[in-house]
XYZ file of C-alpha atoms in Angstrom:
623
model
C -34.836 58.097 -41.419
C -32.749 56.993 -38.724
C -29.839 57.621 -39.872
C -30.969 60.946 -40.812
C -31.638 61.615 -36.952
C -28.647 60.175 -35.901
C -26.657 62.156 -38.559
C -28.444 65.619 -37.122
C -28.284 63.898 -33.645
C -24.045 64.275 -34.092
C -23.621 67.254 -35.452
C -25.606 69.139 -32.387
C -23.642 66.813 -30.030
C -20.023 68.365 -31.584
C -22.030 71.552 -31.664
C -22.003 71.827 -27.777
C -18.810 69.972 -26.827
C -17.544 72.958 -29.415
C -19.293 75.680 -27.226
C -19.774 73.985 -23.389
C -19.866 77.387 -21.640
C -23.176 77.822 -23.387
C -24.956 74.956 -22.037
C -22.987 74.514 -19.021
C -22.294 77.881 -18.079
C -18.851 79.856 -17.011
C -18.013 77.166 -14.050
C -18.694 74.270 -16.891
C -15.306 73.016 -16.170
C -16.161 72.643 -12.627
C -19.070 71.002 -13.224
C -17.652 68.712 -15.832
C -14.958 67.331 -13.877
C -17.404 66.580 -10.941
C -19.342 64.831 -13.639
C -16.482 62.645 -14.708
C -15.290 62.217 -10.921
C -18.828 60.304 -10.549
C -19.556 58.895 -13.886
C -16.151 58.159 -16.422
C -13.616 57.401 -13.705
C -15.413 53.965 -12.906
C -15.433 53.410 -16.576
C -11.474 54.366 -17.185
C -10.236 52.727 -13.915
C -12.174 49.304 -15.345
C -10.433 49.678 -18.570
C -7.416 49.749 -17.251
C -7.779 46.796 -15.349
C -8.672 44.851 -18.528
C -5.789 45.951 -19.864
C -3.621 45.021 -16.784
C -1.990 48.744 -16.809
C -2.054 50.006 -13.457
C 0.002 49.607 -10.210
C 2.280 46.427 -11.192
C 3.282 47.765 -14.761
C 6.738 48.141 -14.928
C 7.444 48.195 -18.891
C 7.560 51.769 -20.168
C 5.020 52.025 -22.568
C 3.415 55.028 -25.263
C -0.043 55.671 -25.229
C -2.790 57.217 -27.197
C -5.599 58.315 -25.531
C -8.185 59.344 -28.456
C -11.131 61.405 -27.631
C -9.726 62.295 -24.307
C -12.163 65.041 -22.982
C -10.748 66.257 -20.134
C -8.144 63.340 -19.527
C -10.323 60.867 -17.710
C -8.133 57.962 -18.538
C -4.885 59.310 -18.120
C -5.602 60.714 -14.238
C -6.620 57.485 -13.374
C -2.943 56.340 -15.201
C -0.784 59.125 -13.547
C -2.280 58.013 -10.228
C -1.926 53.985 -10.878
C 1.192 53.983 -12.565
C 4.646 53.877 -10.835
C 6.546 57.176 -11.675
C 9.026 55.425 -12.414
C 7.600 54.039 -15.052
C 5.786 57.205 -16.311
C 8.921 59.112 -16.209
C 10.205 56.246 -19.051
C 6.843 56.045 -21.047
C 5.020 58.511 -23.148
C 1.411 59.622 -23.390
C -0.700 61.523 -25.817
C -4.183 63.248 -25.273
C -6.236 63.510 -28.600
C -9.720 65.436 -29.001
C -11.404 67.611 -31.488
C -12.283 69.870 -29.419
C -10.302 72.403 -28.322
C -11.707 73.483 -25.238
C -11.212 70.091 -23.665
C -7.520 70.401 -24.903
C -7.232 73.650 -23.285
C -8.716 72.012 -19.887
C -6.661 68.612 -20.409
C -3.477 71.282 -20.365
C -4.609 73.112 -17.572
C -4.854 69.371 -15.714
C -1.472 67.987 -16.956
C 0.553 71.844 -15.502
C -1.686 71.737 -12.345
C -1.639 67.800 -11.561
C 1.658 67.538 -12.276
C 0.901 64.554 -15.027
C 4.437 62.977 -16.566
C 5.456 63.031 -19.931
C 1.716 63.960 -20.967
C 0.891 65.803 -24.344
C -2.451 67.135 -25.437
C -3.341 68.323 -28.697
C -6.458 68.853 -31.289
C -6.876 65.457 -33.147
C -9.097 63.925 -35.169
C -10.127 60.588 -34.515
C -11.061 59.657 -38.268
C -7.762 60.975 -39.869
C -4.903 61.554 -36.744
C -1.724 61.957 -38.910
C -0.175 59.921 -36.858
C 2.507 57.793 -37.949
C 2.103 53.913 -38.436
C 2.634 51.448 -35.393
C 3.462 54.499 -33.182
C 2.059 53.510 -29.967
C 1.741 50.205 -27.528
C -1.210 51.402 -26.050
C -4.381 53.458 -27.607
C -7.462 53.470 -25.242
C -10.572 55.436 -26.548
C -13.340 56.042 -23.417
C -16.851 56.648 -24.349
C -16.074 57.655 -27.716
C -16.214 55.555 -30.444
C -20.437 55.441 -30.963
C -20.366 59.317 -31.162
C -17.588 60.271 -33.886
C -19.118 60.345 -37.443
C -17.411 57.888 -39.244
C -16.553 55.762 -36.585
C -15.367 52.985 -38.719
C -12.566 55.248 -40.086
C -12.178 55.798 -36.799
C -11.383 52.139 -35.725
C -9.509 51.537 -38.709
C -7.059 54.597 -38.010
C -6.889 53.501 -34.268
C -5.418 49.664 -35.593
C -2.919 51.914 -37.921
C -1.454 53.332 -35.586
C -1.192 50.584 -33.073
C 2.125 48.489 -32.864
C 1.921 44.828 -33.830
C 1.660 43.918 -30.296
C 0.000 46.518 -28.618
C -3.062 47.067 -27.091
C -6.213 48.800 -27.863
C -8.908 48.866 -24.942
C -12.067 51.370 -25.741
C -15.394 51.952 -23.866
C -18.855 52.057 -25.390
C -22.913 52.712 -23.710
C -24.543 49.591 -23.614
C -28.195 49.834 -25.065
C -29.420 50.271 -21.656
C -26.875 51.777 -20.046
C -26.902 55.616 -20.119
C -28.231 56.624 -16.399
C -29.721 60.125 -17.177
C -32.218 58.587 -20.000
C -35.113 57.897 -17.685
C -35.305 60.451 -15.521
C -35.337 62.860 -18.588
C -38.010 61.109 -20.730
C -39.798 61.152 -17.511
C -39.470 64.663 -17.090
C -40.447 65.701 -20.708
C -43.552 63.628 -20.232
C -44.643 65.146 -17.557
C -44.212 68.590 -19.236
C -47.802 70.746 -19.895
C -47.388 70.764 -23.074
C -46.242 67.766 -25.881
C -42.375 68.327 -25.920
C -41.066 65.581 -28.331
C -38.114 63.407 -26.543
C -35.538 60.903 -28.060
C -32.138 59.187 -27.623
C -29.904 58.026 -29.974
C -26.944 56.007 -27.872
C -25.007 55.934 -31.358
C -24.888 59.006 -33.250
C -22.293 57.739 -36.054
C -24.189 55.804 -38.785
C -21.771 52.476 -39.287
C -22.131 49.738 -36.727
C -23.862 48.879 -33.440
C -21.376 50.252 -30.836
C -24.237 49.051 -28.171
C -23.979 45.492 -28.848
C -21.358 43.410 -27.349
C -21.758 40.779 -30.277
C -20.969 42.933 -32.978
C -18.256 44.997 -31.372
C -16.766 41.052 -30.949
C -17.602 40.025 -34.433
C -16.144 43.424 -35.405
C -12.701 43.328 -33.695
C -12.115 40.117 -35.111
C -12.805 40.618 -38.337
C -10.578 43.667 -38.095
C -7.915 41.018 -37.473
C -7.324 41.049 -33.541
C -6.933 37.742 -32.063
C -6.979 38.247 -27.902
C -10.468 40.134 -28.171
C -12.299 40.472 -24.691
C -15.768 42.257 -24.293
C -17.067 42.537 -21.084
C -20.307 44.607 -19.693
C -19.342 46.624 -16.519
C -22.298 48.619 -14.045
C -21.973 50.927 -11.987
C -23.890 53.734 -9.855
C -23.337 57.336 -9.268
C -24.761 59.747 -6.829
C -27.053 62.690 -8.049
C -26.898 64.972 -4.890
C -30.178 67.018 -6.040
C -32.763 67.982 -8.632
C -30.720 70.901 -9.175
C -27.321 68.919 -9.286
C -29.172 67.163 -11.954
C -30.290 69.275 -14.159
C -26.459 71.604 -13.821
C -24.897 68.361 -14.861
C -27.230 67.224 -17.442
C -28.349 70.282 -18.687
C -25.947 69.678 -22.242
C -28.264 66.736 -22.603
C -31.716 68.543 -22.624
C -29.932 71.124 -25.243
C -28.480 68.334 -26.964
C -32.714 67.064 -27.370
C -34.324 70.090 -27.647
C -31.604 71.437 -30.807
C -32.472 68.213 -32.273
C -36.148 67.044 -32.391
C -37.882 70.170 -31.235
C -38.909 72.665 -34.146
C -38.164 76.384 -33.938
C -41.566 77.219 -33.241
C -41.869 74.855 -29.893
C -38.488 76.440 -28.908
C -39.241 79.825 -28.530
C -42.715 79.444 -27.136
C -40.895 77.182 -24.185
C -37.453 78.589 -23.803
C -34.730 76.402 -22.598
C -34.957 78.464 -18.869
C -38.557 77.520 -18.597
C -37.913 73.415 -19.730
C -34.319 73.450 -17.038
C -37.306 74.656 -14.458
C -39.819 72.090 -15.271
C -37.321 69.282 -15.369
C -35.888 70.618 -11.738
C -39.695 70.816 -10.664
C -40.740 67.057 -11.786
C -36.958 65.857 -10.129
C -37.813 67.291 -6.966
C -40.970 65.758 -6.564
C -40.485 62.364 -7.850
C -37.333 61.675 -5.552
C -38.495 63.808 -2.746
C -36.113 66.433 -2.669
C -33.820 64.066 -1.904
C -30.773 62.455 -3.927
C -30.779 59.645 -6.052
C -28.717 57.071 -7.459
C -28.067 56.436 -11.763
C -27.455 53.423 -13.095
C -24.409 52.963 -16.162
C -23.382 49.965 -17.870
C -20.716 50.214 -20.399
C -19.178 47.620 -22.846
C -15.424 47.597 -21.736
C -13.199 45.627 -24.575
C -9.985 45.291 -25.527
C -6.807 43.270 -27.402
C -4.514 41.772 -26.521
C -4.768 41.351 -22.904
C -1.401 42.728 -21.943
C 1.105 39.921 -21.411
C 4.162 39.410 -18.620
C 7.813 40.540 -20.577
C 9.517 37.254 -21.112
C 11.864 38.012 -18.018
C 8.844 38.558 -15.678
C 6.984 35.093 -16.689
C 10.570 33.216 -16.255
C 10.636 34.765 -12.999
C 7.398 33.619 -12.667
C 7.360 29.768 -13.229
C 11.120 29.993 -11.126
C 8.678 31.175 -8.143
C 5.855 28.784 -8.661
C 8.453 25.758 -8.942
C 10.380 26.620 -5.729
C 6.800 27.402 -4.090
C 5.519 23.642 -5.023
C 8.959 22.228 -3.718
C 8.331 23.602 0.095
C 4.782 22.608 -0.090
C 5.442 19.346 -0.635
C 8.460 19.436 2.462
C 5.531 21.440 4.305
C 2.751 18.802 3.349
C 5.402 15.426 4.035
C 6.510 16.836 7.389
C 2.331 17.721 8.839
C 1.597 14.022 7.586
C 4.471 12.593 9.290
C 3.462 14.545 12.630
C -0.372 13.526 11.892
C 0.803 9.985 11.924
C 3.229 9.974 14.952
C 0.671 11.837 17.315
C -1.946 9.458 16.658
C 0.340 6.433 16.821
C 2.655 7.411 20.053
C 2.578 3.343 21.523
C 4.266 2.368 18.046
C 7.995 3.100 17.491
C 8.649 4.566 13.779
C 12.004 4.610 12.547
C 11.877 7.941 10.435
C 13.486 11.595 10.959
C 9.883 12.297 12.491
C 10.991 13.913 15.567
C 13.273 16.496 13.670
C 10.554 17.085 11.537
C 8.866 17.921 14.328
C 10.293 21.022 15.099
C 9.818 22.466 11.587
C 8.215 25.822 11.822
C 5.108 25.917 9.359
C 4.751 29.406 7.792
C 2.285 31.016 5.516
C 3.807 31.007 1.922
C 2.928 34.482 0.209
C 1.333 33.412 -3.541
C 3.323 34.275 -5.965
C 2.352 37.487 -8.656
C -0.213 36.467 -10.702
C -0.433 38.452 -14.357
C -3.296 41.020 -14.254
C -4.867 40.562 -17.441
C -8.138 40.412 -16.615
C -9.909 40.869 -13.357
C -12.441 37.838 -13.122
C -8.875 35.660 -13.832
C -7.112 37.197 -11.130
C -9.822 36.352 -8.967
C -9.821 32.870 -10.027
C -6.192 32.135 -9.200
C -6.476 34.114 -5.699
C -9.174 32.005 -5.277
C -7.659 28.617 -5.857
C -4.398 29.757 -4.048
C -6.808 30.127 -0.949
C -7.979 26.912 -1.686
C -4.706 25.206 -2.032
C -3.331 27.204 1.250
C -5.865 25.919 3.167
C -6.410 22.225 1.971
C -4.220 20.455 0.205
C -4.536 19.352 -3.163
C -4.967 15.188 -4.001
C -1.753 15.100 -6.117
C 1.032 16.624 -3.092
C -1.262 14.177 -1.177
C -0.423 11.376 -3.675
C 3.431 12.272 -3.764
C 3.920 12.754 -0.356
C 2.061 8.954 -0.021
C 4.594 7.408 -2.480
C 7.359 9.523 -0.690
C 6.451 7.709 2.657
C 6.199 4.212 1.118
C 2.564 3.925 0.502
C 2.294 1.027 -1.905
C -1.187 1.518 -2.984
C 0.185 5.310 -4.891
C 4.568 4.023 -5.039
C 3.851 1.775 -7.667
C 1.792 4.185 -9.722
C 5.272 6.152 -11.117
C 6.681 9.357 -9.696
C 4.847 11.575 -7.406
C 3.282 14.308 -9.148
C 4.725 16.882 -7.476
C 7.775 18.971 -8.860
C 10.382 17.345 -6.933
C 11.269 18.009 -2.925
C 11.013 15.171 -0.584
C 11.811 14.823 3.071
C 14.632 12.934 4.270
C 13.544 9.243 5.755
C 15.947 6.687 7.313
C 13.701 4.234 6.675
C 9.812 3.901 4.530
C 7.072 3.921 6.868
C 6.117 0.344 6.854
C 2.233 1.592 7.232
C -0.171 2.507 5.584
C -1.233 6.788 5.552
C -4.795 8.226 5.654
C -5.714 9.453 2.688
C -7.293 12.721 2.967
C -11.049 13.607 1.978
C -11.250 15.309 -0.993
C -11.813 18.785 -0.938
C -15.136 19.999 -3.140
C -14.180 22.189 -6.062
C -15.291 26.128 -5.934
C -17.810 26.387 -9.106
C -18.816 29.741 -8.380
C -17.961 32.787 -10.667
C -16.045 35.410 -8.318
C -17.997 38.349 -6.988
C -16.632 41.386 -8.240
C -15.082 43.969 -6.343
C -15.154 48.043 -6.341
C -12.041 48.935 -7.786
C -9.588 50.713 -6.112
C -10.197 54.207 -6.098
C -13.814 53.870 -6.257
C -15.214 56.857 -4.094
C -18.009 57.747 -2.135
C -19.703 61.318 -2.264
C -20.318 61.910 1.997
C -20.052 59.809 4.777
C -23.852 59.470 5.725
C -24.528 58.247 2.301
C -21.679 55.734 2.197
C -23.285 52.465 3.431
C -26.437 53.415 1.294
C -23.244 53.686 -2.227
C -21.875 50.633 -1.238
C -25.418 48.944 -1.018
C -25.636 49.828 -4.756
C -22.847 48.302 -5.704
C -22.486 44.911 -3.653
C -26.312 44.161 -2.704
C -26.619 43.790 -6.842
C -23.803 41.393 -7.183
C -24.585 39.013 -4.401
C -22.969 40.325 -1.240
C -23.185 43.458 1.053
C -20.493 45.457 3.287
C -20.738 46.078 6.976
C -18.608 48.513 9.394
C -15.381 46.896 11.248
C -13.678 49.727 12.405
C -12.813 53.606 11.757
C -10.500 56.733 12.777
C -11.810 59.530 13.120
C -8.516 61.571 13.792
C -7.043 63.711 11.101
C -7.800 61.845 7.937
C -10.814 59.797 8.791
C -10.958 56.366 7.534
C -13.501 53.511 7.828
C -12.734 49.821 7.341
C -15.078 47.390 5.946
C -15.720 43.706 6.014
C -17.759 41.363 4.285
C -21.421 40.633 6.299
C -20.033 36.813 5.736
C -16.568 37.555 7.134
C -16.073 36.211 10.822
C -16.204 32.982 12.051
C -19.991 31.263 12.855
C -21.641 31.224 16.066
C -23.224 28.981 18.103
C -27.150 29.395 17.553
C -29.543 28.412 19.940
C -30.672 25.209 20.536
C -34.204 23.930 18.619
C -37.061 24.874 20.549
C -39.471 21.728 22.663
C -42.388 21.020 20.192
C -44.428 21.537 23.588
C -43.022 25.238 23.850
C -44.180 25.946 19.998
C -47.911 24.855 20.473
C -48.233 26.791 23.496
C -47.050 29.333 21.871
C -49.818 28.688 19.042
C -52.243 28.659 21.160
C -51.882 31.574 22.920
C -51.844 33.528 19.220
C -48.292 34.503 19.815
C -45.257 33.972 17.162
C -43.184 30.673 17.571
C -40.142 30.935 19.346
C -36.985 31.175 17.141
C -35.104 28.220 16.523
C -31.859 26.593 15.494
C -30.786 28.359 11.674
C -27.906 27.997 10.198
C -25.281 31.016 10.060
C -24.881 32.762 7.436
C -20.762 33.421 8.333
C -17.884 31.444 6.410
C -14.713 33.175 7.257
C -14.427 35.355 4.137
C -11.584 38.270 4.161
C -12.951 40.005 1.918
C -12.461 44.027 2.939
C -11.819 47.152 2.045
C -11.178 50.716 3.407
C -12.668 54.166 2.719
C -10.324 57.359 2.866
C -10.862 60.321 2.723
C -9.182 62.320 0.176
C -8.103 65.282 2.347
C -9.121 66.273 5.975
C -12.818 67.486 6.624
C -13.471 67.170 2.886
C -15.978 64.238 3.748
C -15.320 62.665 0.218
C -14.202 58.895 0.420
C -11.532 56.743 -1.589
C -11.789 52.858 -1.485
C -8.107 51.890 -0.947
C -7.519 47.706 -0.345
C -4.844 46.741 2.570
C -3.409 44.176 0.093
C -4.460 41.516 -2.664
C -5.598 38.779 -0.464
C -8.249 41.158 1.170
C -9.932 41.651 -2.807
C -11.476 38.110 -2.759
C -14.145 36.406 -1.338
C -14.311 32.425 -0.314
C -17.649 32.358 -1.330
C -20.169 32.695 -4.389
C -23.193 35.379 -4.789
C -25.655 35.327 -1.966
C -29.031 35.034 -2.576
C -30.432 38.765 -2.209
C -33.689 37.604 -0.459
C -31.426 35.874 2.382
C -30.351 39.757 2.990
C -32.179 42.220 4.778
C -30.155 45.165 3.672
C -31.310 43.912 -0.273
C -35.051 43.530 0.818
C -35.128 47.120 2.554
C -37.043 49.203 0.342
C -36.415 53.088 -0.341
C -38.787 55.764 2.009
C -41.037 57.027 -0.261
C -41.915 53.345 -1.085
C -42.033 51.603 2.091
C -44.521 55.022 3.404
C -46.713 53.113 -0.218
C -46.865 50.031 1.339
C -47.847 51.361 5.248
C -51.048 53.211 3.286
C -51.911 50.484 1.352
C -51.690 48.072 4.818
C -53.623 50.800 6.644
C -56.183 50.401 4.015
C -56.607 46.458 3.959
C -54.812 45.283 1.048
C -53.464 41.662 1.005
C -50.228 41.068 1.062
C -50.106 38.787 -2.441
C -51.924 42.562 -3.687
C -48.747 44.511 -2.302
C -46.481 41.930 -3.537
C -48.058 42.136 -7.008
C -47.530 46.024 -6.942
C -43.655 45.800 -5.207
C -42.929 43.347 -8.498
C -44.840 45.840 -10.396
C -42.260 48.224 -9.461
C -39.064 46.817 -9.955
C -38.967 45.401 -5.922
C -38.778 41.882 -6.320
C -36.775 40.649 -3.073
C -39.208 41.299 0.010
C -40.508 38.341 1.716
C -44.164 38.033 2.750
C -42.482 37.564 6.137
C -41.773 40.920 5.786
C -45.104 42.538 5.306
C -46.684 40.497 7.886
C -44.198 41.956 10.411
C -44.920 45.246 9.200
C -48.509 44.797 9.400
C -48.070 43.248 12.825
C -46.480 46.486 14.274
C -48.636 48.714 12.388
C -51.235 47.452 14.249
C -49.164 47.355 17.379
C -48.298 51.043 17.108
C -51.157 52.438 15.633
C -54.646 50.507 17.310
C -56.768 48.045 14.814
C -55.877 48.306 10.737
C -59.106 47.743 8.524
């Protein structure tokens, strides 16, 4: 039976991406693109970072993009991509439906997109020769096209030996319009039947990152990576809503309602209930919805054999001035602290060596978590040295405890001595190893829909993942742009001092709250930050741009989100719940019940009680 559904549930779905100017209306190309501005670009821009194609490709390369739709994945490559490169690559847009070819056209004249193609394909039979392309990238696609496994099976023909296939699915919960539908339809006054099939193709389980692993391998890939990437996008209205998502209550009612239901509650009358229900429910406000997609892909794309030479050439000739850099700042250590004591050494040159910051060198983007990692432990290194320079740099200065021990284990470079140190040098203390998993970043292009909104987007991305954003800065000539920093960035303050145990009682006494104490600051000097631009003067929508790579790290793991206030604040038409439910007596342990009830799981009794206290300071005696 369910693959019956699912079977009817495809066919209506090609059905309207066949005919979108019925369900979407004349402007349906408008509102389509603002839909994929908000909801695929995330998706595509993630991809791509998986893949490492982006901003540092330089190898001319020919991609497939299969089941374009209106060229979501190759924007976000005409704007990443040198045009250098593009101008000595190739790319090819693939859909079946020949509308979104027309638009993908209209977008590669307009645009200006290089050496882009688009032309009616299909997926499950592409006549395409074999081992045509490096690259074939499928977004959102492969869980809706019928046979899917021909699909994935033509996709691997038509990949080189060494190329790269990166693809998009829905994860199982992932698909942010669900809820507020199946809420909608419930409310209706009348029964009006409701489902969702994520996968409309009948083979596999594209919503299940263990069998699209299992899968890829036994299709023969070897560098497999799936990954499970969220993200939020802004509904500006009930009626944005229901004009962007109005393919998806055709797409329900053409498959589970009978004929009979359908004409005696048109589709005008269920767009007006569904706007109705909306409107109430969020207030006549706007709204966030939550998508998480599997991203995964093979290989990871590797450096060219040049590039990686290049690379390990760097690396070597960095490790030989850090150990010169390391010797010489032991050296001075030792002389300043020993000035009554002659040492016969090149010290005093040494001396007047000029200690500069040493840029890392490139680090091969093939996977975002990875290049995290290394930008993390090249922080690390920059700022504390690691044991084994320490141990070379020992042996180099005579220390017998580490000389007899073999060579230093650095990669040669030495300072010149007239003479071993006939002392012993601190050893240094050990520096504790960073455990934590990166925090993940917004991508780079990752924009924001108006500037009064944009600290409550950015909440819904960091406050999730462990961290949250504050202002540092803006211009607001010509093109505006705001800068922001990490709420842990800066250095930590002095607090004040811990308050006399005399000063506390009193304090109890008298019914009032203790005085605040010593606490510990929350501030460890991370650089993590980021700027928003916006796209074109007065237009008032945002682009996240980063100064430079250094800025797209943090020193620091995941915060936890009760330690935030910004994570515990709770949204209006909730918090006005919880100032009833004080008014009318309710323990707090009741309201926390309810908050957990709801999905709020972060506010701190402390909380209530200081909401109840001013309650009761504002408003006279509660119950």
């Amino acid at each position: 039976m369910a693959d019956v559904h699912r079977t009817t549930s495809g066919k209506e779905m090609h059905k309207l991406f066949n005919n979108m100017t019925a369900s979407m209306g004349s402007d349906w190309e408008e509102t389509l693109l603002d839909g994929v501005r908000r909801v695929s670009e995330p998706l595509a821009v993630r991809m791509l970072q998986q893949i490492g194609l982006g901003e540092r490709t330089t190898t001319p390369f020919h991609l497939f993009d299969n089941a374009c739709g209106p060229g979501v994945v190759v924007s976000e490559i005409q704007k990443l991509v040198e045009p250098e490169v593009l101008q000595q690559s190739s790319i090819l847009c693939g859909d079946f439906a020949d509308k979104l070819i027309s638009l993908v056209g209209k977008r590669i004249d307009k645009e200006g997109w290089l050496n882009t193609k688009a032309c009616q394909v299909d997926s499950q039979s592409t006549g395409i020769p074999d081992k045509t392309f490096t690259h074939v990238t499928v977004n959102i696609g492969f869980h809706v096209i019928p046979d899917s496994e021909a699909a994935l099976n033509e996709t691997l023909r038509i990949l080189m030996p060494e190329g790269t296939l990166a693809f998009t699915t829905w994860h199982e919960d992932g698909v942010g319009w669900v809820k507020d539908l199946q809420s909608a339809f419930a409310s209706f006054p009348f029964e009006a039947p409701f489902a969702f099939n994520i996968q409309t193709t009948n083979w596999g389980h594209w919503s299940d990152v263990n069998w699209i692993q299992k899968t890829l391998v036994e299709k023969g890939l070897e560098d497999v990576k799936v990954d499970v990437f969220s993200h939020l996008s802004r509904v500006d209205s009930a009626e944005h809503f229901v004009s962007s998502f109005s393919m998806m209550v055709d797409w329900n009612m053409n498959t589970y309602w009978s004929e009979e239901l359908k004409k005696a509650h048109g589709r005008e009358e269920v767009m007006e209930l569904v706007k109705d229900f909306l409107e109430e429910k969020y207030d006549g406000r706007g709204w966030h919805l939550t998508w998480t997609s599997i991203v995964a892909s093979d290989p990871s794309q590797r450096l060219p054999p040049n590039q990686l030479q290049a690379l390990f050439t760097a690396i070597h000739s960095i490790d030989q001035r850090l150990n010169r850099i390391e010797a010489a700042l032991q050296i001075n250590s030792y002389s300043n602290n020993n000035t009554h004591r002659h040492i016969p050494t090149n010290a005093a040159h040494v001396q007047q060596v000029q200690v500069t910051p040493i840029p890392p060198p490139p680090i091969p983007n093939n996977a975002q978590h990875q290049q995290h990692a290394q930008q993390l432990q090249q922080q690390q290194h920059a700022q504390h040295p690691q044991q084994q320079r320490q141990a070379g740099v020992q042996a180099q200065l005579g220390n017998p405890a580490v000389a007899n021990n073999g060579p230093a284990l650095g990669m040669g470079g030495s300072v010149p001595m007239s003479a071993p140190v006939p002392v012993p040098v601190p050893v240094p203390v050990p520096v504790p190893a960073m455990n934590f998993r990166p925090l993940e970043a917004p991508p780079q292009g990752y924009s924001i829909s108006s500037r009064a909104m944009m600290q409550e987007e950015l909440d819904q991305w960091t406050i999730p993942r462990g961290y949250s954003m504050r202002i540092a800065g803006a211009k607001v000539t010509g093109k505006r742009k705001v800068r922001w920093v990490c709420f842990r960035g800066g250095e930590a303050r002095h607090h004040r001092a811990p308050v006399d145990d005399s000063v506390i009682l009193q304090a109890r006494a008298e019914g009032r709250r203790k005085p605040t104490t010593d606490r510990a600051s929350k501030k460890c000097g991370c650089r993590f930050k980021f700027e928003l631009i916006e796209t074109s003067k007065g237009s008032d929508t945002w682009m996240l741009h980063y100064p430079n790579e250094e800025h797209k790290v943090h020193n620091h793991g995941p915060s936890d989100q009760t330690s935030d206030p910004r994570a515990r604040k709770l949204p209006p038409y909730v918090s006005d719940d919880v100032d009833q439910w004080l008014r009318n007596g309710w323990l707090v342990s009741k309201i926390q019940e309810e908050l957990k009830a709801r999905g709020f799981t972060n506010v701190l009794n402390t909380d209530l009680y200081n909401r109840k206290r001013l309650l009761k300071k504002e408003h006279g005696q509660l119950r």
